[in-house]
Coordinates of C-alpha atoms (C1' of nucleotides) in Angstrom, one line a residue:
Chain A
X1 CA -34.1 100.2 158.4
X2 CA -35.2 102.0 155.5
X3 CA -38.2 101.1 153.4
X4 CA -35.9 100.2 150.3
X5 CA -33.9 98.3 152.4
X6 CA -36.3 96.6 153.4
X7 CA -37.8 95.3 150.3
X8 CA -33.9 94.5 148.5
X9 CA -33.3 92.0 151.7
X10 CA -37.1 90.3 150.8
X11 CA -35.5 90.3 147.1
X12 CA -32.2 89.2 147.6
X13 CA -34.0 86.2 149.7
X14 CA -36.0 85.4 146.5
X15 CA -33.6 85.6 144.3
X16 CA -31.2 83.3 146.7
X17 CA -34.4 81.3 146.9
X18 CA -34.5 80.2 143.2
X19 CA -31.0 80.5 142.3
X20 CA -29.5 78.3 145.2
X21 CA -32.4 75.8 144.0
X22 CA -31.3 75.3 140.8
X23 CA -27.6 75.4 141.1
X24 CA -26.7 75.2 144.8
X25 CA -25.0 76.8 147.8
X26 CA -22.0 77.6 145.4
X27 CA -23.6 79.3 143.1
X28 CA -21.6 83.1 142.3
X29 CA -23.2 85.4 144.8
X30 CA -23.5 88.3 141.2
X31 CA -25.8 85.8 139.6
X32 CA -28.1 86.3 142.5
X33 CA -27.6 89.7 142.7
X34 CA -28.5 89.9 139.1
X35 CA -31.7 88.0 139.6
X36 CA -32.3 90.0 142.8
X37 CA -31.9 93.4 140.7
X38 CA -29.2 95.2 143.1
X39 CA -25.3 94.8 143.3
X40 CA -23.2 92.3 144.7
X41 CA -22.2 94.8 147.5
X42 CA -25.6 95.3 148.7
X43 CA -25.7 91.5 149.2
X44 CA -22.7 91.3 151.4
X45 CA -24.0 94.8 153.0
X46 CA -27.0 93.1 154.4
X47 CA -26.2 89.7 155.0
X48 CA -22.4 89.9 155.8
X49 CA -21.5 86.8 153.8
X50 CA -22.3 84.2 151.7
X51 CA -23.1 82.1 154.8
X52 CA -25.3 84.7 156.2
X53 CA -27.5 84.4 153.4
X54 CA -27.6 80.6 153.3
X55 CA -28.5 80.9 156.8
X56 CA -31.4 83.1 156.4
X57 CA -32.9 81.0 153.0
X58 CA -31.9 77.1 154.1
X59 CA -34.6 76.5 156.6
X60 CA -37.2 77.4 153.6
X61 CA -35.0 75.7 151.1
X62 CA -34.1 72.6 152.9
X63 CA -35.3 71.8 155.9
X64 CA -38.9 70.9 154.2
X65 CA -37.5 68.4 152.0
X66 CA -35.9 67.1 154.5
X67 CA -38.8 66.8 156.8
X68 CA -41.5 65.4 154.1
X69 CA -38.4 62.4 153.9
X70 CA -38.3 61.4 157.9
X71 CA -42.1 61.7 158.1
X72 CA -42.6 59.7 155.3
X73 CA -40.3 57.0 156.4
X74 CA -41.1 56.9 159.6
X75 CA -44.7 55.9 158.2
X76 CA -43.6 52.8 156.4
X77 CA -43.6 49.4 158.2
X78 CA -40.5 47.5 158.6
X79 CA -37.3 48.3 159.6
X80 CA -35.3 47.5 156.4
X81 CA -38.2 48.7 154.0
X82 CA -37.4 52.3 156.3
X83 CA -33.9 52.2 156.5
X84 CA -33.4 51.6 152.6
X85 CA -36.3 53.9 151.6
X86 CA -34.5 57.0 153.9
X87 CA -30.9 56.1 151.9
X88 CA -33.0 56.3 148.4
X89 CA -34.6 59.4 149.3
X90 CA -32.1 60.9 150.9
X91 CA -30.2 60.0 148.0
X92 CA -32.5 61.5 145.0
X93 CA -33.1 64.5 147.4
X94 CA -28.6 65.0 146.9
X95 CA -29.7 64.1 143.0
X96 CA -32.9 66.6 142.7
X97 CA -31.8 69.7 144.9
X98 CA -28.1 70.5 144.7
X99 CA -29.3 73.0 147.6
X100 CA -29.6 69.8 149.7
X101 CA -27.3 68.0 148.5
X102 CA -24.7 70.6 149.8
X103 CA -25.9 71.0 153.1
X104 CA -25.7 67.1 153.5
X105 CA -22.1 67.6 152.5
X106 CA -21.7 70.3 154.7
X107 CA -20.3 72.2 151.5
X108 CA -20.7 75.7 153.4
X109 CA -19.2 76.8 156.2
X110 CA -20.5 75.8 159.2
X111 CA -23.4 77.9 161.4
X112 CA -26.1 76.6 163.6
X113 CA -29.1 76.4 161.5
X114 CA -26.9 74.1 158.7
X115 CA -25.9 71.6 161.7
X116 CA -29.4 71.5 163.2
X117 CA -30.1 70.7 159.7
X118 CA -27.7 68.2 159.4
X119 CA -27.8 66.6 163.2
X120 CA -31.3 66.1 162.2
X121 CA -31.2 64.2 159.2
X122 CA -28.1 62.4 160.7
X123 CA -29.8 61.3 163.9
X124 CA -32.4 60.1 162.1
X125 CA -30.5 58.0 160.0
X126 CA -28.9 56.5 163.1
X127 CA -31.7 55.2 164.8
X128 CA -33.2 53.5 161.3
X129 CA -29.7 52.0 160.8
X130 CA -29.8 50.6 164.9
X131 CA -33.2 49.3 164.3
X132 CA -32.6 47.8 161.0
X133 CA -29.2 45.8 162.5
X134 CA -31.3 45.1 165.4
X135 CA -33.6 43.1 163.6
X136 CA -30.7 41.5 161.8
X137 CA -31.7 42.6 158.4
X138 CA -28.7 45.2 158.0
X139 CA -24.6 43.9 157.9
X140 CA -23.8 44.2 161.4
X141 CA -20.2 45.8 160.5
X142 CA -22.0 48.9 159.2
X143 CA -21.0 51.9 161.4
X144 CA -23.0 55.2 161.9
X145 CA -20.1 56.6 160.0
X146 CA -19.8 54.3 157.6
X147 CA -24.1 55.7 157.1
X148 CA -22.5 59.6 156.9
X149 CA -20.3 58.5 154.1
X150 CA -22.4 57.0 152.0
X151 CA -24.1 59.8 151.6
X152 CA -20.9 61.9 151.1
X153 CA -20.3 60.0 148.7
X154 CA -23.2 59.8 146.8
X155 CA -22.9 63.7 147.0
X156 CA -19.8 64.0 145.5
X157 CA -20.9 62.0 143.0
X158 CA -23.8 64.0 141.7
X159 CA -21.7 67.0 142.0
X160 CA -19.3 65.3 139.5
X161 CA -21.1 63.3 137.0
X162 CA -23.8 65.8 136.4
X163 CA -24.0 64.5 133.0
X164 CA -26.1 60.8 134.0
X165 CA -29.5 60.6 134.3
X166 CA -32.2 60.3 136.6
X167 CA -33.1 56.9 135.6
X168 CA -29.3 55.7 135.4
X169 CA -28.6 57.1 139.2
X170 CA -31.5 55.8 140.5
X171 CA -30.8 52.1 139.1
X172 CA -27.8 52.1 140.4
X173 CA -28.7 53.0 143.7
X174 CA -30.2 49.6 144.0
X175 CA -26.6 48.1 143.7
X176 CA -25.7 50.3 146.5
X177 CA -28.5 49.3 149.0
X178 CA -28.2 45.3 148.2
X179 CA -24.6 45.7 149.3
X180 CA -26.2 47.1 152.7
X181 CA -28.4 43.8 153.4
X182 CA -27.2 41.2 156.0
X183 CA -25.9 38.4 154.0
X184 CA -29.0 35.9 154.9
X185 CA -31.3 38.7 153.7
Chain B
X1 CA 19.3 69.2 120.3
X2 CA 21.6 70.7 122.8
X3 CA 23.2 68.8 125.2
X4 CA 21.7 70.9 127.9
X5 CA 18.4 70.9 127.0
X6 CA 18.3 67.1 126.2
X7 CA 19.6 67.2 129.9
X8 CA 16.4 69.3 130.8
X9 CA 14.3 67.3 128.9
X10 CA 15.6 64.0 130.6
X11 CA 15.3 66.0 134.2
X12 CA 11.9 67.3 134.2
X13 CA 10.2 63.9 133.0
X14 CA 12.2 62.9 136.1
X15 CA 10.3 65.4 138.2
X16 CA 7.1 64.6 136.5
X17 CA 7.5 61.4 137.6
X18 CA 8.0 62.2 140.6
X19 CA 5.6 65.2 141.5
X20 CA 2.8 63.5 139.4
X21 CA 3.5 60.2 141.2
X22 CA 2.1 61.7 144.5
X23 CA -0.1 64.7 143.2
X24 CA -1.6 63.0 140.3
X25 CA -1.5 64.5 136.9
X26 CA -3.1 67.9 137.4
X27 CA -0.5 69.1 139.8
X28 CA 0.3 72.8 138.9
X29 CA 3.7 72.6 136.4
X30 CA 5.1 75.3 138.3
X31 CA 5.9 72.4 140.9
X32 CA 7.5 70.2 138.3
X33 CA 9.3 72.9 137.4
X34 CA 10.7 73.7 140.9
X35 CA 11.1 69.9 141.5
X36 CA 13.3 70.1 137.9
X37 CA 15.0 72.9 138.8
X38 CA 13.6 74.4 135.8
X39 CA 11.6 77.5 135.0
X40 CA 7.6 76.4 133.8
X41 CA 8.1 78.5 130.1
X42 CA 10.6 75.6 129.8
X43 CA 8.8 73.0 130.0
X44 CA 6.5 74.7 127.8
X45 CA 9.3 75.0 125.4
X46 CA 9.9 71.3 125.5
X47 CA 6.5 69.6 125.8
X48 CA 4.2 72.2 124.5
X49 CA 1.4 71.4 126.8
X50 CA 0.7 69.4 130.1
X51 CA -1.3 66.9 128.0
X52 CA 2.5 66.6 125.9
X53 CA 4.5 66.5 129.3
X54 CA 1.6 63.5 130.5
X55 CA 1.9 61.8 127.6
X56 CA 5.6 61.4 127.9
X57 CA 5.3 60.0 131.4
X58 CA 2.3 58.1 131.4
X59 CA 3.7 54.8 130.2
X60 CA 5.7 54.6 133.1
X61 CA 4.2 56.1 135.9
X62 CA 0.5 54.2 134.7
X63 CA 0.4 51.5 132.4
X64 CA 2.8 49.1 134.0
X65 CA 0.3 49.2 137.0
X66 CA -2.7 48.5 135.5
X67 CA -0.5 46.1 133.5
X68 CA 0.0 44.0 137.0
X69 CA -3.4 44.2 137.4
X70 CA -4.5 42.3 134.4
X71 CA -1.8 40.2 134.5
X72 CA -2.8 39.1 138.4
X73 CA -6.3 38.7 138.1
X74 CA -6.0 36.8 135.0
X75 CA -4.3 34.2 136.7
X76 CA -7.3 34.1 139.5
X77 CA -9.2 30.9 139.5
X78 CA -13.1 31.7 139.0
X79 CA -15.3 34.0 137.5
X80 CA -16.4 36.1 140.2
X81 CA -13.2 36.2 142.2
X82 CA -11.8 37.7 139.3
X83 CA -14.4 40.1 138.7
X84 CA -14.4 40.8 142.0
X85 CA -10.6 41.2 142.7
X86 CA -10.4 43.6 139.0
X87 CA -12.6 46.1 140.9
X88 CA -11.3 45.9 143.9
X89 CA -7.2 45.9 143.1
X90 CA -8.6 48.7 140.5
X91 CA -10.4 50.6 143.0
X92 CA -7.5 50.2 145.4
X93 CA -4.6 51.7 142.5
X94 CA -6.5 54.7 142.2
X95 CA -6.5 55.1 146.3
X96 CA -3.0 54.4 145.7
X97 CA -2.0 56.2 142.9
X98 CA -3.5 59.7 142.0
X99 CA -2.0 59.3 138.3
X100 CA -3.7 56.5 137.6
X101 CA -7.0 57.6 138.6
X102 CA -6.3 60.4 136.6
X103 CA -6.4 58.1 133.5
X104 CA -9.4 56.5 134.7
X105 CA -11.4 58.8 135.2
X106 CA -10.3 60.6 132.0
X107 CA -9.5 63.9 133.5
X108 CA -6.5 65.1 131.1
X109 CA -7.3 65.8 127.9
X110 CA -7.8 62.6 125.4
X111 CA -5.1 62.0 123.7
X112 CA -3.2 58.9 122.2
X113 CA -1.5 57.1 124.9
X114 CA -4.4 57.8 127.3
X115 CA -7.1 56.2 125.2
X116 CA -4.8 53.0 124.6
X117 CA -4.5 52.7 128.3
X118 CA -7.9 53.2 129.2
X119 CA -9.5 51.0 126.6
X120 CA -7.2 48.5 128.0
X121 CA -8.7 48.1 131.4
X122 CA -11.5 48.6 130.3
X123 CA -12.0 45.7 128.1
X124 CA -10.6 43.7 130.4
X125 CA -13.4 44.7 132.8
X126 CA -16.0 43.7 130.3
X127 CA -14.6 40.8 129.5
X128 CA -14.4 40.0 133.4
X129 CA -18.6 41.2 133.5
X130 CA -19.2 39.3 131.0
X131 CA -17.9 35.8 131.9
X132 CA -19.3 36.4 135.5
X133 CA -22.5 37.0 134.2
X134 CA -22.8 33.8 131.9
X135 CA -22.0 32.5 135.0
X136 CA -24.2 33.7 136.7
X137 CA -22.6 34.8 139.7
X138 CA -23.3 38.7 138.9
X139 CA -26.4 40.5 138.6
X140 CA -27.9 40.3 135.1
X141 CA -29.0 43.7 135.1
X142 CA -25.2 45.1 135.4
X143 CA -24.3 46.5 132.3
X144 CA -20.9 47.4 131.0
X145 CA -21.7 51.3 131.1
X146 CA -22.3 50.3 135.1
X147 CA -19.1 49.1 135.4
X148 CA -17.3 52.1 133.9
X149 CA -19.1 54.1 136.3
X150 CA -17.9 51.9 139.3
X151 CA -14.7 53.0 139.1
X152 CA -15.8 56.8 137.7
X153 CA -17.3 56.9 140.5
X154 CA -14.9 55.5 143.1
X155 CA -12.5 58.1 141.8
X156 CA -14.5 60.8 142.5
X157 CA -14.7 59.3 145.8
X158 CA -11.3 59.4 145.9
X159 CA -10.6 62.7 145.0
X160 CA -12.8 64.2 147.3
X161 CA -12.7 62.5 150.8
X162 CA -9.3 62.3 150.7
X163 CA -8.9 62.1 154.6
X164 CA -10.6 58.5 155.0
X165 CA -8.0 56.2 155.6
X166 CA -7.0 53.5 153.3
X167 CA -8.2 50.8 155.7
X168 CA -11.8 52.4 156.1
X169 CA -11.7 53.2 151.9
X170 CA -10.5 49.3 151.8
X171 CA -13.7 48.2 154.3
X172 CA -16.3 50.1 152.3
X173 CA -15.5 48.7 148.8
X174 CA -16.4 45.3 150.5
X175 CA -19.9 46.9 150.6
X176 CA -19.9 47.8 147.0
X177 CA -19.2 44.3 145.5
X178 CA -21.7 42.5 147.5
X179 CA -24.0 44.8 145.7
X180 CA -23.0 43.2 142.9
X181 CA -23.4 39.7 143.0
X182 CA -26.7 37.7 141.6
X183 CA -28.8 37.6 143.9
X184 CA -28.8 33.6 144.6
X185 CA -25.1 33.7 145.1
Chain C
dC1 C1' 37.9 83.5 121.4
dA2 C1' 34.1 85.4 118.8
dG3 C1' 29.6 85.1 117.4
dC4 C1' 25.2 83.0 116.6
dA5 C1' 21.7 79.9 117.2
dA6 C1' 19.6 77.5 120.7
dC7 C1' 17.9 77.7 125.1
dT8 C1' 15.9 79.6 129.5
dT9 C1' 13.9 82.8 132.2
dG10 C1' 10.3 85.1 134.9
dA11 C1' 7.2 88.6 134.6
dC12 C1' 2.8 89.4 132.4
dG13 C1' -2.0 89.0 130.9
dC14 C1' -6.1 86.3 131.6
dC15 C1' -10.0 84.1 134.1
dG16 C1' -13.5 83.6 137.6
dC17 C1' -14.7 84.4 142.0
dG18 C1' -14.7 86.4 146.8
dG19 C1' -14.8 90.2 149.6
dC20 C1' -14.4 95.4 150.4
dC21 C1' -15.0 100.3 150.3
dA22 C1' -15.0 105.3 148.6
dA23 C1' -18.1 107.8 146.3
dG24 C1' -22.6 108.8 144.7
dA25 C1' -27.8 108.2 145.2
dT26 C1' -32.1 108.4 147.8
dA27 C1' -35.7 108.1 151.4
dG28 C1' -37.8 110.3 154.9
dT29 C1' -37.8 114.1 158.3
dG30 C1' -38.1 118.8 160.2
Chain D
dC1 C1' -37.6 122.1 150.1
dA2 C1' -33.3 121.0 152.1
dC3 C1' -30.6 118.1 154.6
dT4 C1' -28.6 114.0 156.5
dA5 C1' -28.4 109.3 157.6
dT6 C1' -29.0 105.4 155.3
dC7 C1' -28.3 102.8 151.5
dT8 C1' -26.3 101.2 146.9
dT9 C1' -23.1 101.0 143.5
dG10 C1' -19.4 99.0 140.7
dG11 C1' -14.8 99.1 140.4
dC12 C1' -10.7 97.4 142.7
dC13 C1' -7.6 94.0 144.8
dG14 C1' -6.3 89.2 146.0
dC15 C1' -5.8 84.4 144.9
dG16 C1' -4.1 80.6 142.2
dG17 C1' -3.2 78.6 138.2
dC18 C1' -2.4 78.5 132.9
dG19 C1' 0.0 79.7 128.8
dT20 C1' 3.2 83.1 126.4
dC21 C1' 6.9 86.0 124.9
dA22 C1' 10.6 89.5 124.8
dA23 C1' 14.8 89.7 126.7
dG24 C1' 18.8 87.7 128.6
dT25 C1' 22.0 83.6 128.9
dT26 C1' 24.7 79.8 127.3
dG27 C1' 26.5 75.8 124.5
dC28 C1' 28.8 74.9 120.5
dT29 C1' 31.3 75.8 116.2
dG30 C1' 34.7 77.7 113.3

DNA sequence: CAGCAACTTGACGCCGCGGCCAAGATAGTG
DNA sequence: CACTATCTTGGCCGCGGCGTCAAGTTGCTG
């Protein structure tokens, strides 16, 4: 690989960077060609598709935010405090980062690093929502996919009423997580 | 007026009927067209716009639904069973019916007919918030803007999972409302 | 039955985006 | 310096839907 080759892939990844951060996966592969400084084609020369350059920019785009979120709940006591806390952050992560927010909707096509991404979050999820119902504090009828949906949901929503606030999505998030309780809770 | 094209006229709001009654209201007009056995420039001709060919059809395909609606729940004894079954039998037509979630969510262009339909329910729904809140049986902090957005949202919803199954849609509103009940009740 | 006004048609331009490729530019080597 | 393999460009086509209009057709009237 050539020298300038070399150095438009690093720029294309920066570019991909901080224009899938701000508007998302979907976001018109020219605009990040135009912030990368090279054409359209030389995208699709060196990273074959749109989902070849998702792949190489998720892990550094994602997969953090992801991680700071089951680390930090894992750290909190209680297994209601930790199952509603993951749903909130998981939730204003869909809100803040419409990067993240697709990959949780598994907007792009699939590939391997999106569903490690995904299985991991999802897993995660899983076990908080066993351990909550366990302990009683968590409607027993709730299914694991019942836990996937709400979070499709709640990224179709931001996608769609882009025009609420923070502070309004967030209130209203409580509604959504007092529906969640067992009813003696 | 011809007599032919009064018979087109009477033919495609037939067809709208029809093709918006399972597609909702942004269904391409070619497909009216087909279904009319007309060519698109006429309905053109005839309505001027999609927003004039909705307009025309609205009445009937929409307002004598959420017309039942009001009429049932009004009839309901108790303030949070009839708050309660608004939403849900609201949330449930716009599973149902694509064209009136459509007018929910406000997705043609405003226009006359629309509005008056729309304001309709939603008064009603404020009214319903409203008494359930003196009550005492909903949360406090619910506001009418909330409200609208229940059903914003749940139309989103709609939209875009469209391959959950009305049973599992019907289950998961059940979540939803207990969200919204006072806390005590 | 002629002739015109009313009516209908369907192809066309437009838009935004995705994906592709022939032709032109350039880096690096002998 | 010249040459070639590598690389980049940007224009082109496809897609699906909207809205329009010149040209062709048809109902009605005298």
């Amino acid at each position: 690989m050539r020298a300038d080759a070399r150095r438009n892939v690093e720029g294309i990844r920066r570019a991909a960077l901080d224009v899938f951060r701000t508007g998302g996966l979907t976001t018109p592969l020219d605009e990040v060609a135009r912030a990368a400084g090279v054409s359209k084609g030389t995208i699709y020369h060196r990273f074959g598709s749109r989902t070849g350059l998702i792949d190489a920019v998720v892990e550094e785009l994602v997969a953090a935010r992801i991680g700071d979120i089951i680390e930090a709940v894992d750290a909190l006591d209680g297994p209601l405090l930790r199952f509603e806390e993951y749903l909130l952050r998981t939730w204003l992560l869909q809100y803040d980062e419409p990067a993240a927010n697709d990959v949780l909707m598994r907007v792009p096509p699939d590939s391997e690093p999106l569903t490690t991404l995904f299985e991991r979050a999802c897993q995660f999820g899983r076990r908080l929502l066993h351990e909550a119902q366990t302990a009683g504090v968590v409607r027993a009828d709730l299914t694991p996919d019942d836990l996937t949906y709400l979070i499709l949901e709640r990224g179709v929503i931001v996608r769609a009423c882009d025009q609420q606030t923070r502070d309004d999505y967030h209130r209203r998030l409580d509604f959504v997580l007092r529906g969640l309780r067992a009813a003696r809770g």
